[in-house]
Amino acid sequence: MQIIVKTTEACNGTCIYCSAKSTETTAFHFKQERLGDFFKAFRPWFEQDRSRTLHYTWHGGEPLLLGPDFFKAVKQRQGEAFGSDLPRVANLVQSNLTLVNEEWIPILKELNAGGRIGTSLDIVDGVRGIRSGENLIRKWLEAAHHLIRNNLSFGLIYVVHKKSLPLTRDIYYFMKNIVPGVSIRFNPLYREGRAKLKSACELEITGEEYGRFLVELCDLWLKDGGRRQVLPLSEWHRAWYGDYSQLCCDSAGLCHQSHLGIAPNGDVYPCGRFVDTLELLLGNIFEDGINDIVNHEIKGRIAARWTNLRKGPCSDCSFWDLYHGGCPNISWLYYGDLDAKTFFCDARMAVFKHFEKVFGPRPIPQSQGRSVN
């Protein structure tokens, strides 16, 4: 199970399209003293099946604002809660990297046998920054190379917005050259948090625009040999040939089984995106049993979504097994309806039709693909 923990609403960044509700330094934080009870709450679910795993993503805001002692306590309390089963528990930190220094290196390594990190970056002027006024790209590059020198792996996210559209080539080669070999995921800007404010409206994109970006990106990736991880293209390409194992949560059609999002006060939502939305509350991890939370009727509604889509608006889709109607949260944000297909359906269709041109017809019947009914 993927547990996205929104450790804090506070952030030292000034990204105008951030999906979080707040970037104020006075925002709510996850209480360090509650970590022990937090991990113990997952034990009943965890112990029911020894094949189960727990993957905690420490998100924000900027989680490193909680300080090194918080993450030292994370590892200590996990050891106390899970004991000999600790190898089935993993951690990932999602950070803007601007606070990374020598003190953080052993802590990040200790978190999970190497301390994998997720981060993001934008090269377009005026959309991201640091409250201190320092140059974000320079600060990020210093931290990224510091991680590389210390054998800490990380993955990179780029948020595609209106100002990205004429810069596909520049963005691809910049990302490729600054951190060779690092996987890069290109997500669309979606209408949540600060991205809904007037200051970010000019950055909003349509499904058609995101599709054009991905198609151009696909050609650049293939011209470059198609070897590096350029997501979601790489995962869709594998699924094109029958390997569905690496589809992301917004394509696999299984997020009702695989994800939970936790707010700083312990409130639980279907995933991290719904924590930002503050809708579809499943309970509170400190007050409600974990089995009641994972079996909540809202989870059932999300599970039924794929059946409803397959019988309804997606009934004739020949690419269903590649994306399963897209992310439920995106449907909720744009249409207020879990049973609507994703706002970015046009983008996916554009990529899959482009795949047909460059790779030829699907080599396996669609009926053999992974599906949820």
C-alpha positions in Angstrom: 0.0 0.0 0.0 1.2 3.5 -0.8 0.7 5.9 2.1 1.2 9.6 1.1 1.7 11.5 4.3 1.2 15.3 4.0 3.6 16.1 6.8 3.1 19.8 6.6 1.3 22.5 4.7 4.3 24.8 5.1 6.8 25.3 2.3 9.8 27.5 1.7 8.9 27.6 -2.0 6.7 30.1 -3.9 5.4 27.9 -6.8 2.3 29.6 -8.1 0.8 26.4 -9.4 1.3 24.3 -6.3 -1.6 21.8 -5.7 -1.3 22.3 -1.9 -3.8 24.5 -0.1 -1.2 26.6 1.8 2.5 27.6 1.6 2.4 29.7 4.8 5.1 28.9 7.3 2.5 28.9 10.1 0.6 26.0 8.5 -0.2 22.7 10.2 2.5 20.0 10.8 2.3 16.3 11.6 3.2 15.9 15.2 6.4 13.9 15.8 5.1 12.5 19.1 2.3 10.8 17.2 4.5 8.8 15.0 4.5 5.7 17.2 0.7 5.5 17.3 0.6 6.3 13.5 2.7 3.3 12.5 1.0 1.0 15.0 -2.4 1.9 13.4 -1.3 0.1 10.2 -0.3 -3.2 11.9 -3.7 -4.9 11.8 -3.8 -4.6 8.0 -0.1 -5.3 7.6 -0.1 -8.5 9.7 -3.1 -10.0 7.9 -1.0 -11.0 4.9 2.8 -11.3 4.9 2.9 -10.4 1.2 1.7 -6.9 2.0 4.1 -4.0 2.0 3.8 -0.4 3.2 5.4 2.4 1.2 5.4 5.8 3.0 5.8 8.9 0.9 6.7 11.9 3.1 5.1 14.8 1.3 4.1 18.4 1.9 4.4 21.4 1.6 8.2 20.9 2.1 8.7 17.9 4.5 12.3 18.7 5.3 11.1 21.8 7.1 10.2 19.3 9.9 13.9 18.9 10.6 16.3 16.0 10.8 15.0 14.8 14.2 11.5 14.1 12.7 12.9 11.7 10.2 15.2 10.1 12.7 12.1 9.4 14.8 10.3 8.0 11.7 12.9 5.3 11.3 13.0 4.6 15.1 9.2 4.4 15.5 8.9 2.2 12.4 11.4 -0.2 13.9 9.4 -0.3 17.1 6.1 -0.8 15.3 7.1 -3.4 12.7 10.1 -5.2 14.2 11.3 -8.1 12.1 8.9 -7.1 9.4 10.6 -3.7 8.8 12.1 -4.9 5.5 8.5 -4.8 4.1 8.3 -1.1 4.9 9.8 1.6 2.6 10.1 5.3 2.6 10.3 8.1 0.0 10.7 11.8 0.6 9.2 14.3 -1.9 11.2 17.5 -1.6 12.2 20.6 -3.5 15.8 19.8 -2.3 16.6 23.3 -1.3 17.2 22.4 2.4 19.5 19.4 1.6 23.0 19.6 3.2 25.5 17.3 4.8 23.4 16.8 7.9 20.6 15.3 5.8 22.7 12.7 3.8 23.0 10.0 6.5 19.3 10.5 7.5 18.0 10.1 4.0 20.2 7.0 3.5 19.0 5.5 6.7 15.3 6.0 5.8 15.3 3.2 3.3 18.6 1.6 2.3 19.6 4.5 0.1 16.8 6.9 0.9 15.1 7.4 -2.5 13.9 10.9 -3.0 11.3 12.5 -5.3 11.7 16.1 -6.5 10.5 18.5 -9.1 11.8 21.4 -11.1 10.8 24.0 -13.7 13.0 26.1 -16.0 10.3 28.6 -17.0 10.9 32.0 -15.4 8.4 33.3 -12.9 6.5 30.2 -11.9 8.7 28.8 -9.1 11.0 30.3 -6.5 12.3 30.2 -2.9 11.0 32.6 -0.2 14.7 33.5 0.6 15.1 35.0 -2.9 17.9 32.6 -3.8 18.0 31.2 -7.3 15.9 28.0 -7.2 17.6 26.3 -10.1 21.1 26.9 -8.8 20.1 25.8 -5.3 18.4 22.7 -6.7 21.3 21.7 -8.9 23.7 22.0 -6.0 21.5 19.7 -3.9 21.0 17.3 -6.8 24.7 16.9 -7.4 25.3 16.5 -3.6 22.8 13.6 -3.6 24.5 12.0 -6.7 28.0 12.3 -5.1 26.6 10.4 -2.0 24.9 7.7 -4.1 21.4 8.8 -3.3 18.9 8.1 -6.1 16.0 10.4 -7.0 13.3 10.8 -9.6 12.2 14.1 -11.1 8.8 15.5 -11.9 8.1 18.3 -14.4 4.7 20.0 -14.3 3.5 20.8 -17.9 1.7 24.1 -18.1 0.8 26.7 -20.8 4.3 28.3 -20.8 5.9 24.9 -21.3 4.2 24.2 -24.6 6.6 26.0 -26.9 9.6 24.7 -24.9 9.2 21.0 -25.2 12.6 20.5 -26.8 14.4 22.9 -24.4 12.8 21.3 -21.3 13.6 17.7 -22.5 17.3 18.4 -23.2 17.8 20.5 -20.1 16.4 17.7 -17.9 18.4 15.1 -19.7 21.7 16.9 -19.5 21.6 18.2 -15.9 21.0 14.8 -14.3 21.8 12.0 -16.8 20.0 8.7 -16.1 17.4 10.1 -13.7 13.8 9.2 -14.5 11.6 12.2 -15.4 7.8 12.3 -15.1 5.9 14.9 -17.1 2.6 15.5 -15.3 -0.1 18.1 -16.4 -0.9 21.1 -14.3 -4.3 20.4 -12.8 -6.8 22.7 -11.2 -6.1 22.3 -7.5 -4.7 24.4 -4.6 -2.9 27.5 -5.7 -3.3 26.4 -9.3 -7.0 27.5 -9.0 -6.1 31.1 -8.1 -6.1 34.0 -10.6 -2.3 34.2 -10.5 -2.0 30.7 -12.0 -5.0 30.8 -14.5 -2.8 31.7 -17.4 -0.8 28.5 -16.9 -3.8 26.1 -17.2 -3.8 23.7 -20.1 -6.3 21.5 -21.9 -6.1 17.8 -22.6 -5.4 18.6 -26.2 -2.5 20.9 -25.3 -1.0 18.3 -22.9 -1.4 15.7 -25.7 0.6 17.8 -28.2 3.3 18.3 -25.6 3.5 14.5 -25.0 3.6 13.7 -28.7 6.4 16.1 -29.3 8.2 14.7 -26.2 7.7 11.2 -27.6 9.5 12.0 -30.8 12.4 13.6 -28.9 12.6 10.6 -26.6 12.6 8.1 -29.5 15.1 10.2 -31.5 17.3 10.0 -28.4 17.1 6.2 -28.4 14.1 5.8 -26.1 16.4 4.4 -23.4 15.9 6.7 -20.4 12.8 6.7 -18.2 10.6 9.4 -19.6 7.2 9.0 -17.9 4.4 8.4 -18.6 5.7 7.5 -22.1 8.0 4.8 -20.9 5.4 3.0 -18.8 2.8 3.2 -21.6 5.3 1.9 -24.1 5.9 -1.2 -21.9 2.2 -1.7 -21.5 1.8 -1.4 -25.3 3.8 -4.6 -25.5 2.0 -6.3 -22.7 3.9 -5.3 -19.5 1.4 -3.5 -17.3 3.4 -3.9 -14.1 4.8 -0.4 -14.0 1.7 1.6 -14.9 1.4 4.6 -12.6 -1.5 4.9 -10.1 -3.5 7.2 -12.5 -3.3 4.6 -15.3 -3.4 1.2 -13.5 -7.0 1.4 -12.4 -6.2 0.0 -8.9 -5.7 3.0 -6.7 -8.7 2.1 -4.6 -6.6 -0.9 -3.4 -3.2 0.6 -3.4 -3.3 4.2 -2.0 -4.2 6.3 1.0 -3.5 9.9 1.8 -2.9 11.3 5.3 -3.4 14.9 6.3 -1.2 16.4 9.1 -4.0 15.9 11.6 -4.4 12.2 10.7 -7.4 12.6 8.5 -7.4 9.9 5.8 -8.4 10.3 2.1 -8.3 8.0 -0.9 -4.9 9.4 -2.0 -2.5 12.3 -1.6 -4.3 14.4 -4.2 -7.6 14.1 -2.2 -5.8 15.4 0.8 -5.3 18.6 -1.1 -8.9 18.5 -2.2 -10.1 17.8 1.4 -13.0 15.8 0.1 -14.1 12.1 0.3 -12.9 11.7 3.9 -12.4 8.1 4.9 -11.8 8.6 8.7 -8.9 9.5 11.0 -5.9 7.2 11.4 -5.8 7.9 15.2 -9.5 7.4 15.8 -10.7 4.8 13.3 -9.5 1.2 12.6 -7.3 0.7 9.5 -9.6 -2.1 8.2 -12.6 0.2 8.5 -10.7 2.9 6.6 -9.5 0.7 3.7 -13.0 -0.9 3.4 -14.9 2.5 3.5 -17.8 2.8 1.1 -16.0 5.6 -0.7 -13.3 3.1 -1.6 -16.1 0.9 -3.1 -17.4 3.9 -5.1 -13.9 4.4 -6.6 -13.6 0.6 -7.3 -17.0 0.8 -9.1 -15.7 3.7 -11.2 -13.9 1.5 -13.6 -16.9 -0.8 -14.2 -19.1 2.3 -14.7 -16.7 3.9 -17.2 -16.2 0.6 -19.1 -20.0 0.3 -19.5 -20.5 4.0 -20.2 -18.2 6.6 -21.8 -15.2 4.3 -22.2 -17.1 1.3 -23.6 -15.6 1.6 -27.1 -12.1 2.6 -26.1 -9.5 0.4 -27.7 -6.8 1.7 -25.3 -8.7 1.0 -22.0 -6.1 -1.4 -20.7 -3.4 1.4 -20.9 -5.1 4.0 -18.7 -8.5 2.8 -17.2 -10.2 6.1 -17.5 -7.5 8.0 -15.7 -7.3 9.5 -12.3 -10.5 9.6 -10.1 -9.3 12.8 -8.4 -8.9 14.6 -11.7 -12.5 13.6 -12.6 -13.7 14.8 -9.3 -11.9 18.2 -9.6 -13.1 19.0 -13.1 -16.6 17.4 -13.1 -17.5 16.7 -9.5 -18.1 13.1 -10.6 -16.0 10.0 -9.9 -17.6 8.2 -12.8 -16.4 10.8 -15.4 -13.3 9.9 -17.5 -10.3 12.0 -16.9 -10.1 15.6 -18.1 -6.9 14.6 -19.8 -8.4 11.8 -21.9 -7.6 13.7 -25.1 -3.9 13.7 -24.2 -3.8 10.0 -23.7 -5.6 9.3 -26.9 -3.2 11.5 -28.8 -0.2 9.6 -27.4 -1.7 6.2 -28.1 -2.7 7.1 -31.7 0.9 8.4 -32.1 2.2 5.1 -30.8 0.2 3.3 -33.5 2.0 5.3 -36.1 5.5 4.8 -34.7 5.3 1.3 -33.2 2.5 -0.2 -35.4 -0.6 -2.0 -34.2 -0.7 -3.5 -30.7 1.1 -6.9 -30.7 -1.4 -8.5 -28.3 -5.2 -8.4 -28.2 -6.5 -5.8 -25.8 -8.4 -8.5 -23.9 -5.1 -9.8 -22.6 -4.3 -6.5 -21.0 -4.7 -5.7 -17.4 -8.2 -4.5 -16.6 -10.4 -3.8 -13.6 -14.1 -4.8 -13.9 
